[in-house]
CSV table of C-alpha atoms in Angstrom, one decimal:
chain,number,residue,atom,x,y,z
N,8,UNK,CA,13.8,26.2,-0.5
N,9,UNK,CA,15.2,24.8,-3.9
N,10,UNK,CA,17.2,22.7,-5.8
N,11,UNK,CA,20.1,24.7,-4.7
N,12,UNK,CA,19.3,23.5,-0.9
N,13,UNK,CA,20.8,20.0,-2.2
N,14,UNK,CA,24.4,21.8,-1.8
N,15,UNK,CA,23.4,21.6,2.5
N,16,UNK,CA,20.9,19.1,2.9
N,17,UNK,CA,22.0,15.6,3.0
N,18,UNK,CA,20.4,12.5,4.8
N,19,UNK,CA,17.1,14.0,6.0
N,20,UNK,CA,15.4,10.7,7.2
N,21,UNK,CA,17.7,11.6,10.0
N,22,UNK,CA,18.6,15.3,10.7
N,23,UNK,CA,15.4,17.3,9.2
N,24,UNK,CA,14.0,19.8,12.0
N,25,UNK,CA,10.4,19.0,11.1
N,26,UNK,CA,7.9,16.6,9.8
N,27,UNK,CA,6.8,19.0,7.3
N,28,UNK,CA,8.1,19.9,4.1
N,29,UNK,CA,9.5,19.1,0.7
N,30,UNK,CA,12.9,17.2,0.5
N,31,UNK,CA,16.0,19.2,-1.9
N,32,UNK,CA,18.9,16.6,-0.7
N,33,UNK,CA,20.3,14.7,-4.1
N,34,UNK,CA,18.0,11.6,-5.1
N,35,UNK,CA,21.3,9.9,-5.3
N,36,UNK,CA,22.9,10.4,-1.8
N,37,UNK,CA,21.7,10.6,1.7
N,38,UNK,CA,19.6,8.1,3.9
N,39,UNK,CA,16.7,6.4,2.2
N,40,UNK,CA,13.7,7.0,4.1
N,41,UNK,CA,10.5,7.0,2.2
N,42,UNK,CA,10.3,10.1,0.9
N,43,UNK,CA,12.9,11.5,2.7
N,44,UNK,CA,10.6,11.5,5.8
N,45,UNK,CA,12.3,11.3,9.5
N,46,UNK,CA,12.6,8.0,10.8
N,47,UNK,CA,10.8,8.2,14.4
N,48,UNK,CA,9.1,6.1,16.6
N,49,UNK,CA,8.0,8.7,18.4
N,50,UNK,CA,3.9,9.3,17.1
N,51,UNK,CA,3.6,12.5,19.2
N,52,UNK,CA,2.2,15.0,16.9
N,53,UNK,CA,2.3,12.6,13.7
N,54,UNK,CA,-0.7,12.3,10.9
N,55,UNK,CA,0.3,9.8,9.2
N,56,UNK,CA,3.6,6.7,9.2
N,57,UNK,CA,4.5,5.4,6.8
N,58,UNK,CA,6.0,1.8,8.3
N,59,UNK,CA,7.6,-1.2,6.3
N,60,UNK,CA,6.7,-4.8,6.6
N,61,UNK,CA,9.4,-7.0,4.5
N,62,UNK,CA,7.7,-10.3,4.7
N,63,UNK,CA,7.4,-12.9,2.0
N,64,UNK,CA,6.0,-16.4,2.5
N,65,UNK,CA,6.1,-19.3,0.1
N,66,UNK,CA,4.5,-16.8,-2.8
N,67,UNK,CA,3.2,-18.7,-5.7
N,68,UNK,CA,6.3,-18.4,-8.1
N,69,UNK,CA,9.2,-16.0,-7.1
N,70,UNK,CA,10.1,-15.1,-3.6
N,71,UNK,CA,12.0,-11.7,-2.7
N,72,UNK,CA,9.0,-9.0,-1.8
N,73,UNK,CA,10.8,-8.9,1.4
N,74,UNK,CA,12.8,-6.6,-0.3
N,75,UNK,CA,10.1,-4.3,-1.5
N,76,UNK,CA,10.1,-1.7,1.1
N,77,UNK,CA,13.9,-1.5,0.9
N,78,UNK,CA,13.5,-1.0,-2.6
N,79,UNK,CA,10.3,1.1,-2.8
N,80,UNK,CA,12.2,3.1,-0.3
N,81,UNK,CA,14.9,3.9,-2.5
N,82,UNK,CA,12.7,4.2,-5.3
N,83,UNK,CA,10.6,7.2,-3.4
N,84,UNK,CA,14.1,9.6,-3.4
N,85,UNK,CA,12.9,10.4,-6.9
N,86,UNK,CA,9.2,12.4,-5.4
N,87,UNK,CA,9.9,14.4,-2.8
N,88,UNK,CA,10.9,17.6,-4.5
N,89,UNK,CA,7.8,18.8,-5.9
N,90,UNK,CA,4.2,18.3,-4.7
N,91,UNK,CA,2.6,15.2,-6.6
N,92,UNK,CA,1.2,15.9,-10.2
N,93,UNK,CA,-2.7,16.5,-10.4
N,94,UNK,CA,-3.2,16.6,-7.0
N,95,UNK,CA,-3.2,20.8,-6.4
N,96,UNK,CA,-1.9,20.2,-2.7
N,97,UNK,CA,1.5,19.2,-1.1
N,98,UNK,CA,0.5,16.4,1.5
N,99,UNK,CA,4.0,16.9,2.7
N,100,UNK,CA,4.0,20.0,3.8
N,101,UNK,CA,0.1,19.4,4.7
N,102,UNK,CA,0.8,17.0,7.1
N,103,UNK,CA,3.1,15.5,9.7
N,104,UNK,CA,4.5,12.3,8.0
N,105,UNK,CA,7.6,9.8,9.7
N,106,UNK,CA,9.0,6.8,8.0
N,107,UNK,CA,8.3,4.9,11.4
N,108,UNK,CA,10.9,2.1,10.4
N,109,UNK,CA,9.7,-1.5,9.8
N,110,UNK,CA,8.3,-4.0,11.9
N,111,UNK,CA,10.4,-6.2,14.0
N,112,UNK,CA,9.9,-9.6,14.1
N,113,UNK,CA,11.7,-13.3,14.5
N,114,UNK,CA,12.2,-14.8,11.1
N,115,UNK,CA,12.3,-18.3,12.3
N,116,UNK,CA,9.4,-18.1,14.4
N,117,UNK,CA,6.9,-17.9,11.3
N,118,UNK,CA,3.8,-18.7,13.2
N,119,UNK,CA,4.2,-15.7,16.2
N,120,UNK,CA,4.3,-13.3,13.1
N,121,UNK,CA,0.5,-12.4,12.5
N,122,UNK,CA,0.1,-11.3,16.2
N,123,UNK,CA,3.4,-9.0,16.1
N,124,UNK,CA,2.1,-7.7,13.2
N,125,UNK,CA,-1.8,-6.7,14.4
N,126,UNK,CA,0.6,-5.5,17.9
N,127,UNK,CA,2.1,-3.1,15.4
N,128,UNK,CA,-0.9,-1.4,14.0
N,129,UNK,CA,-2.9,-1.7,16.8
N,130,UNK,CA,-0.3,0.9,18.0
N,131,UNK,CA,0.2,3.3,15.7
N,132,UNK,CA,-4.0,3.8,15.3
N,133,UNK,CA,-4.2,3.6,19.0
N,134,UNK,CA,-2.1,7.2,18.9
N,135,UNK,CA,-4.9,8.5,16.4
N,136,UNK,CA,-2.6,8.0,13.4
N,137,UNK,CA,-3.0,6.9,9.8
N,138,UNK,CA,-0.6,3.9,8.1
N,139,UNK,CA,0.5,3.3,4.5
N,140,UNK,CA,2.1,0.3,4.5
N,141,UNK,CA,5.3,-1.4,2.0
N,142,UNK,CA,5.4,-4.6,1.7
N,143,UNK,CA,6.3,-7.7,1.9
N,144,UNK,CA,3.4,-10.4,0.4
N,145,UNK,CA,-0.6,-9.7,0.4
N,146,UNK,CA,-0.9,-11.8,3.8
N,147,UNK,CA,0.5,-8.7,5.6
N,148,UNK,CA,-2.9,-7.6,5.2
N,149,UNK,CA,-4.6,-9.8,7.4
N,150,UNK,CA,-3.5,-8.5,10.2
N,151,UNK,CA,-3.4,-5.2,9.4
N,152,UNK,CA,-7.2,-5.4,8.7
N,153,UNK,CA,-7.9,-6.9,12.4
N,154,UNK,CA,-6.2,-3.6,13.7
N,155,UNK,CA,-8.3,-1.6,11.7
N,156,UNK,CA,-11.6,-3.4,11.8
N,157,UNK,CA,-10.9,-3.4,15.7
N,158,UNK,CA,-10.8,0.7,15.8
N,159,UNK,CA,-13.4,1.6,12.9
N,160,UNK,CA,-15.4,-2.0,12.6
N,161,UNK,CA,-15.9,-4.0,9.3
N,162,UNK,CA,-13.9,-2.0,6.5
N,163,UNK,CA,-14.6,-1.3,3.1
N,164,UNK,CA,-12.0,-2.5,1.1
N,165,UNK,CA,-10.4,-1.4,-2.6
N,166,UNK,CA,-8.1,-4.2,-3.9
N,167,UNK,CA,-6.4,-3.8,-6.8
N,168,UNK,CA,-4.8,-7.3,-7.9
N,169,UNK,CA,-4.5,-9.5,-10.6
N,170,UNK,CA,-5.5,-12.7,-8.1
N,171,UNK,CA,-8.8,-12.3,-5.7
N,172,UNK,CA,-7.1,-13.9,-2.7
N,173,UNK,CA,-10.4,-15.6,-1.8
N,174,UNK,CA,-9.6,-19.2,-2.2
N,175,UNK,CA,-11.1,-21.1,0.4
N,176,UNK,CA,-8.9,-21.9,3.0
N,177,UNK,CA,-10.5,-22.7,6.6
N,178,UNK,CA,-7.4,-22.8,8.4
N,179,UNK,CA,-7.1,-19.8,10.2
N,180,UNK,CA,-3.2,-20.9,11.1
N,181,UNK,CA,-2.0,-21.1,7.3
N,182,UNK,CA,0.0,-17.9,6.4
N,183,UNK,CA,-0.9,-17.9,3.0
N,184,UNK,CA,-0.9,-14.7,0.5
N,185,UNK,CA,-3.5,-16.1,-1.6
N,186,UNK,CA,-6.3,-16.7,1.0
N,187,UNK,CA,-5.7,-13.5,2.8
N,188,UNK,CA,-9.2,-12.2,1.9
N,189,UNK,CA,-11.2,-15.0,1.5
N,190,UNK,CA,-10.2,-14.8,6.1
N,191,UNK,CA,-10.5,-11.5,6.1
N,192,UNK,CA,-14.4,-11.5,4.8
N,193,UNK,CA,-15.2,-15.1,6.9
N,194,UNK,CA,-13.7,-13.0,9.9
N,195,UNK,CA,-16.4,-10.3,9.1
N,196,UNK,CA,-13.3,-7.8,9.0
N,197,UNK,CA,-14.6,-6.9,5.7
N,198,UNK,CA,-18.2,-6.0,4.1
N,199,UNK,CA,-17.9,-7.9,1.0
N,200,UNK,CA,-21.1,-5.4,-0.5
N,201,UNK,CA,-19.0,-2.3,0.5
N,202,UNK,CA,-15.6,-3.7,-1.6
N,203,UNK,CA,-14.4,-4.1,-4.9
N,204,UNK,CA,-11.5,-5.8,-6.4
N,205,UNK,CA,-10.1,-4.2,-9.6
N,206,UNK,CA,-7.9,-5.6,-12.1
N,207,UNK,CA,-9.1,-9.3,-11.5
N,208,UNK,CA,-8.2,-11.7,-14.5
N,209,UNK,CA,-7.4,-15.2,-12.4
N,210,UNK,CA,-10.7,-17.7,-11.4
N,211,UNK,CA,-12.2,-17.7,-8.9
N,212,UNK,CA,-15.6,-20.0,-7.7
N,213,UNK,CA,-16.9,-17.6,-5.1
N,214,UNK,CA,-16.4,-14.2,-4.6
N,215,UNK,CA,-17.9,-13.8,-1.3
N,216,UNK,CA,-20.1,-11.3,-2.3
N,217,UNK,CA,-17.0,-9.2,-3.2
N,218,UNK,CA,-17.6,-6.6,-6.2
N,219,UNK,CA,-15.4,-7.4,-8.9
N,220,UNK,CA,-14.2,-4.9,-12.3
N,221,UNK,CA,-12.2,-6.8,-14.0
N,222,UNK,CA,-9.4,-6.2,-16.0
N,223,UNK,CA,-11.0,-6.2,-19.4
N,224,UNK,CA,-13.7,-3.7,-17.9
N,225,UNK,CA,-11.1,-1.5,-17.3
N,226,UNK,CA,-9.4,-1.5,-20.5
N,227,UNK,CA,-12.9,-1.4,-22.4
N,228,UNK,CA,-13.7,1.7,-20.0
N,229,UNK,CA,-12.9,5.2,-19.0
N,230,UNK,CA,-10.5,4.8,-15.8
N,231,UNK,CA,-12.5,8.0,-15.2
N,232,UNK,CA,-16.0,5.8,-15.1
N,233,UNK,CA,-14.1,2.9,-12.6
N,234,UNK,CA,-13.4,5.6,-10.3
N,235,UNK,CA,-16.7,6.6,-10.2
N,236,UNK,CA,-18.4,2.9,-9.7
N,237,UNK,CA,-15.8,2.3,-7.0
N,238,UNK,CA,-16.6,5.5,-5.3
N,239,UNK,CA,-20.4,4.4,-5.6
N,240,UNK,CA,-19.6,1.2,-4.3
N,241,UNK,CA,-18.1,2.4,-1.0
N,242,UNK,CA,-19.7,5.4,-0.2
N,243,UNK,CA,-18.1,7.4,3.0
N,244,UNK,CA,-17.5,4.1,4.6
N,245,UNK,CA,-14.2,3.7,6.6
N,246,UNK,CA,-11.9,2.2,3.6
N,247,UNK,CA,-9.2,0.3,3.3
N,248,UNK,CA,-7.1,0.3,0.0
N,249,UNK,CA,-4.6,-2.2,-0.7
N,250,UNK,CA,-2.7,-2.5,-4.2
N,251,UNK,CA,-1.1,-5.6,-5.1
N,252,UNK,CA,1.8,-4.6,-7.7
N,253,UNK,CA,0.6,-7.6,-9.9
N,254,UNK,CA,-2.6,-5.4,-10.7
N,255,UNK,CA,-0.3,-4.3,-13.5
N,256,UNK,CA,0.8,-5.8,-16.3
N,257,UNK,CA,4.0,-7.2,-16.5
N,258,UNK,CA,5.6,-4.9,-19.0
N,259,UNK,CA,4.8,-2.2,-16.3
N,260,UNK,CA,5.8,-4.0,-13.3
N,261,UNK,CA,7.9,-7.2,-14.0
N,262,UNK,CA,9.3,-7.2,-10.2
N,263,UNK,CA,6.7,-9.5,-8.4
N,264,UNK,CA,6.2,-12.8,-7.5
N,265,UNK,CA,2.8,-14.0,-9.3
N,266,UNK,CA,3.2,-11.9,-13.1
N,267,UNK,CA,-0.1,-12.4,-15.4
N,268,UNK,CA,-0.2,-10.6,-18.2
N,269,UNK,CA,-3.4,-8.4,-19.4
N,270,UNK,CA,-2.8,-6.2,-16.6
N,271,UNK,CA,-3.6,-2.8,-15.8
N,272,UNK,CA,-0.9,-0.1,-17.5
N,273,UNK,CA,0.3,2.6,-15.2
N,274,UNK,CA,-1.1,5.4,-16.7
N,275,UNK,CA,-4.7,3.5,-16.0
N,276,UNK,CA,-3.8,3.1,-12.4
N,277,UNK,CA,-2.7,6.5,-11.9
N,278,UNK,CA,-6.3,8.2,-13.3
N,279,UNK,CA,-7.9,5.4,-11.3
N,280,UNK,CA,-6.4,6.3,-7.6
N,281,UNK,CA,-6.5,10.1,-8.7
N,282,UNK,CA,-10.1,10.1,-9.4
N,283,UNK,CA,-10.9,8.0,-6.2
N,284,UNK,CA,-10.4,11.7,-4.0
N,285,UNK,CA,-13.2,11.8,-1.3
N,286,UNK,CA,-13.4,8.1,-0.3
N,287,UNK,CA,-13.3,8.0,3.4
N,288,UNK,CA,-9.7,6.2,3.5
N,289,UNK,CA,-8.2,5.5,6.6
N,290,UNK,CA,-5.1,3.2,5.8
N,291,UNK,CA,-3.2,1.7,3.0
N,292,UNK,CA,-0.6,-0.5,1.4
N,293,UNK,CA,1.5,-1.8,-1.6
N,294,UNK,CA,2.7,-5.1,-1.7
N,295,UNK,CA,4.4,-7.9,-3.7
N,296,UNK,CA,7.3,-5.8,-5.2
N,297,UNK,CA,10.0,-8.5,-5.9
N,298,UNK,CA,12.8,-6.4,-6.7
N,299,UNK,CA,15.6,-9.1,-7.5
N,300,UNK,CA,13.1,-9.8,-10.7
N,301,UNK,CA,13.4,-6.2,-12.0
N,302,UNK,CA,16.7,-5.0,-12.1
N,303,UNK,CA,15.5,-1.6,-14.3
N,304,UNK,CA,13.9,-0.6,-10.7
N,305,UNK,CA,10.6,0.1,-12.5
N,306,UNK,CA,8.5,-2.3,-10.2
N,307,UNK,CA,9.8,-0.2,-7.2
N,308,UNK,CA,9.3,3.4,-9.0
N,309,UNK,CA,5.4,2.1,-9.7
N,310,UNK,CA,5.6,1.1,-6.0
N,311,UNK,CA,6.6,4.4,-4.9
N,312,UNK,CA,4.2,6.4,-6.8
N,313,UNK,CA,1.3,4.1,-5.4
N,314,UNK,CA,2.3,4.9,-1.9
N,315,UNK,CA,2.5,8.8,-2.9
N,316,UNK,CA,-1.3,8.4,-4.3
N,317,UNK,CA,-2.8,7.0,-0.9
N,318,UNK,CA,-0.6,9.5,1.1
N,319,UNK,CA,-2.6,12.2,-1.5
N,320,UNK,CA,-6.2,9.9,-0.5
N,321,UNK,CA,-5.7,9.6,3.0
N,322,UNK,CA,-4.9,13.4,3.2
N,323,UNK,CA,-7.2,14.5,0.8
N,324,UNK,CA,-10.7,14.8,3.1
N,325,UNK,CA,-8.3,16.4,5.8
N,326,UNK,CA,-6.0,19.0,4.1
């Protein structure tokens, strides 16, 4: 198969015969599944779905990452020609990856949307399957993490972010993106000693016991050497990795609700999830792309290429 495959193949999120394989159709035509994968809700035989929650919910300054996996989506039409740079496998024809759709859920009924959320997950990893997740704001990973913690106990979590999410906030009914983790860690869904945050540059009066590399330690460091003190720092516990787009800087990723500048570049991020090969990662996401605030499409193409790099992590220990 070959470029010259894009004269036939069009719209494979719908009529490819497997879930296997690169993707030839033209970037600029066709149905926009995430990477071209079929769209199924069928998880017979699946490794991995990849599944879109687009959810915002009063975000600190600009609304619109419910548009993220739309855009992210789209985005992802670029990749699927060619396996992923540096990696030396193809996790698509590896494994057996659907675009399983997004979640369903009643926009005017706020307050039921955590438990149909946690419904969700609990079953895709009830069939035995790994997630990487588009989002929608950082409190879509609350209730991801009860699925998880629920199947593999207290997770070990990367979070790459420009904010902590650890404000205290005792009300376990507020939907709030910026206290997400601060529940998650009083829930004892996370161990705090097994996590790091990377990226950090926002206060914070207690961490919770949470590891924290800031963002000046990674520009004054080798992304090589972060790698390496996150990989200490979790060991071969089950992981969780969750990348808030806002972990870069906002010349590299100006589509997202809460910009601060001093932000990880790209090219820092890349070496960074690269080099994290061999953690014991069971699930994923990439949230707060707020496309309406990027119109180049760059925030979307950095949100892409994150969710290629945990497909590349979560396959990597299995391939």
């Amino acid at each position: 198969m070959g470029l010259e495959d894009a004269k036939t193949q069009i719209d494979h999120a719908f009529t490819r015969d497997d879930l296997r394989g690169l993707s030839f159709e033209n970037a600029f035509g066709g149905a926009t599944s995430f990477l071209r994968r079929r769209y199924s809700k069928d998880l017979t035989g699946v490794d991995l779905a990849i599944t879109g929650v687009p959810f915002d919910q009063a975000v600190t300054h600009r609304p619109g990452t419910r548009f993220g996996p739309r855009a992210i989506r789209e985005a992802s039409s670029l990749q699927p020609y060619d396996p992923p740079y540096g990696w030396g496998y193809d996790p698509l024809g590896s494994f057996s990856i659907v675009d399983y759709g997004d979640l369903a859920f009643d926009y005017a009924k706020t307050s039921e949307f955590p438990a149909t959320l946690e419904n969700h997950f609990r079953t895709i990893l009830a069939a035995d399957v790994g997630t990487v997740t588009l989002g929608g704001d950082h409190y879509i990973a609350l209730p991801i993490l009860k699925a998880y913690a629920e199947k593999y106990g207290p997770m070990s979590v990367i979070q790459f972010d420009a904010h902590s999410d650890l404000w205290a906030d005792d009300d376990y009914d507020r939907i709030d993106h910026g206290t997400f983790m601060y529940k998650a860690v009083k829930l004892g869904l996370v161990d705090p000693k097994r996590s790091v945050q990377i990226g950090i540059r926002t206060e914070c009066d207690d961490y919770l016991g949470m590891n924290v590399i800031d963002a000046r330690e990674v520009h004054e460091s080798a992304p090589a050497d972060i790698a390496k003190k996150v990989k200490a720092i979790v060991g071969d516990a089950p992981t969780y990795l969750t990348f808030d787009i806002d972990a870069l800087d906002p010349a590299y990723a100006p589509g997202t609700g809460t910009p601060v500048w001093g932000g990880l570049t790209s090219a820092q991020s890349a070496i960074i999830l690269r080099d994290l090969a061999g953690i014991n990662l069971k699930g994923g996401d990439i949230v707060e792309v707020s496309p309406p605030y990027d119109t180049t499409g760059a925030t979307a193409v950095a949100g892409a290429h994150v969710a290629m790099e945990l497909i590349c992590l979560w396959g990597w220990n299995r391939r």
